[in-house]
Amino acid sequence: MAGARRRTARRRRARDTEVDVILDITAGVPHVFQSFIGQLDEADHALDRAALFITQRLQTL
């Protein structure tokens, strides 16, 4: 529960400073699961979502 509160607090601080933020939680995967690209579907999807987030922000510059 404390971890969830910390994540929420970070998200609020980012939002309050007008930084775009998306909190994306993937249950049931190991820490740094994104490094398992090509091995875990969740890693592939997470990195696709991260790439989309960055691409959308760069298009607004």
mmCIF file of C-alpha atoms in Angstrom:
data_model
loop_
_atom_site.group_PDB
_atom_site.id
_atom_site.type_symbol
_atom_site.label_atom_id
_atom_site.label_comp_id
_atom_site.label_asym_id
_atom_site.label_seq_id
_atom_site.Cartn_x
_atom_site.Cartn_y
_atom_site.Cartn_z
ATOM 1 C CA MET A 1 0.000 0.000 0.000
ATOM 2 C CA ALA A 2 2.833 2.418 0.761
ATOM 3 C CA GLY A 3 4.230 1.904 -2.740
ATOM 4 C CA ALA A 4 0.879 2.844 -4.270
ATOM 5 C CA ARG A 5 0.779 6.020 -2.201
ATOM 6 C CA ARG A 6 4.287 6.970 -3.329
ATOM 7 C CA ARG A 7 3.379 6.400 -6.990
ATOM 8 C CA THR A 8 0.246 8.495 -6.603
ATOM 9 C CA ALA A 9 2.218 11.275 -4.912
ATOM 10 C CA ARG A 10 4.811 11.265 -7.724
ATOM 11 C CA ARG A 11 2.087 11.386 -10.349
ATOM 12 C CA ARG A 12 0.444 14.346 -8.600
ATOM 13 C CA ARG A 13 3.741 16.229 -8.321
ATOM 14 C CA ALA A 14 4.412 15.708 -12.013
ATOM 15 C CA ARG A 15 0.890 16.798 -12.934
ATOM 16 C CA ASP A 16 1.136 19.853 -10.688
ATOM 17 C CA THR A 17 4.308 20.933 -12.498
ATOM 18 C CA GLU A 18 2.534 20.423 -15.836
ATOM 19 C CA VAL A 19 4.553 17.386 -16.869
ATOM 20 C CA ASP A 20 2.703 14.777 -18.919
ATOM 21 C CA VAL A 21 2.506 11.539 -16.999
ATOM 22 C CA ILE A 22 0.856 8.148 -17.351
ATOM 23 C CA LEU A 23 0.989 5.634 -14.532
ATOM 24 C CA ASP A 24 1.075 2.183 -16.075
ATOM 25 C CA ILE A 25 1.036 -0.759 -13.653
ATOM 26 C CA THR A 26 1.537 -4.317 -14.873
ATOM 27 C CA ALA A 27 0.767 -6.966 -12.274
ATOM 28 C CA GLY A 28 2.401 -10.348 -12.040
ATOM 29 C CA VAL A 29 5.691 -9.505 -13.730
ATOM 30 C CA PRO A 30 9.224 -9.248 -12.309
ATOM 31 C CA HIS A 31 10.954 -5.941 -11.600
ATOM 32 C CA VAL A 32 12.407 -4.403 -14.794
ATOM 33 C CA PHE A 33 10.276 -6.807 -16.845
ATOM 34 C CA GLN A 34 10.654 -4.473 -19.822
ATOM 35 C CA SER A 35 14.133 -5.904 -20.320
ATOM 36 C CA PHE A 36 12.472 -9.173 -21.372
ATOM 37 C CA ILE A 37 11.397 -7.774 -24.740
ATOM 38 C CA GLY A 38 10.727 -10.596 -27.172
ATOM 39 C CA GLN A 39 10.276 -13.014 -24.272
ATOM 40 C CA LEU A 40 7.336 -11.545 -22.350
ATOM 41 C CA ASP A 41 4.293 -10.167 -24.149
ATOM 42 C CA GLU A 42 3.893 -7.702 -21.266
ATOM 43 C CA ALA A 43 7.366 -6.318 -21.971
ATOM 44 C CA ASP A 44 6.573 -5.873 -25.655
ATOM 45 C CA HIS A 45 3.307 -4.076 -24.854
ATOM 46 C CA ALA A 46 4.900 -1.862 -22.194
ATOM 47 C CA LEU A 47 7.648 -0.724 -24.533
ATOM 48 C CA ASP A 48 5.125 -0.105 -27.314
ATOM 49 C CA ARG A 49 3.126 2.095 -24.925
ATOM 50 C CA ALA A 50 6.274 3.967 -23.870
ATOM 51 C CA ALA A 51 7.241 4.546 -27.506
ATOM 52 C CA LEU A 52 3.754 5.829 -28.302
ATOM 53 C CA PHE A 53 3.858 8.209 -25.324
ATOM 54 C CA ILE A 54 7.216 9.635 -26.424
ATOM 55 C CA THR A 55 6.207 9.853 -30.094
ATOM 56 C CA GLN A 56 3.026 11.748 -29.239
ATOM 57 C CA ARG A 57 4.946 14.232 -27.089
ATOM 58 C CA LEU A 58 7.573 14.821 -29.761
ATOM 59 C CA GLN A 59 4.887 15.540 -32.359
ATOM 60 C CA THR A 60 3.641 18.475 -30.260
ATOM 61 C CA LEU A 61 7.041 20.246 -30.257
#
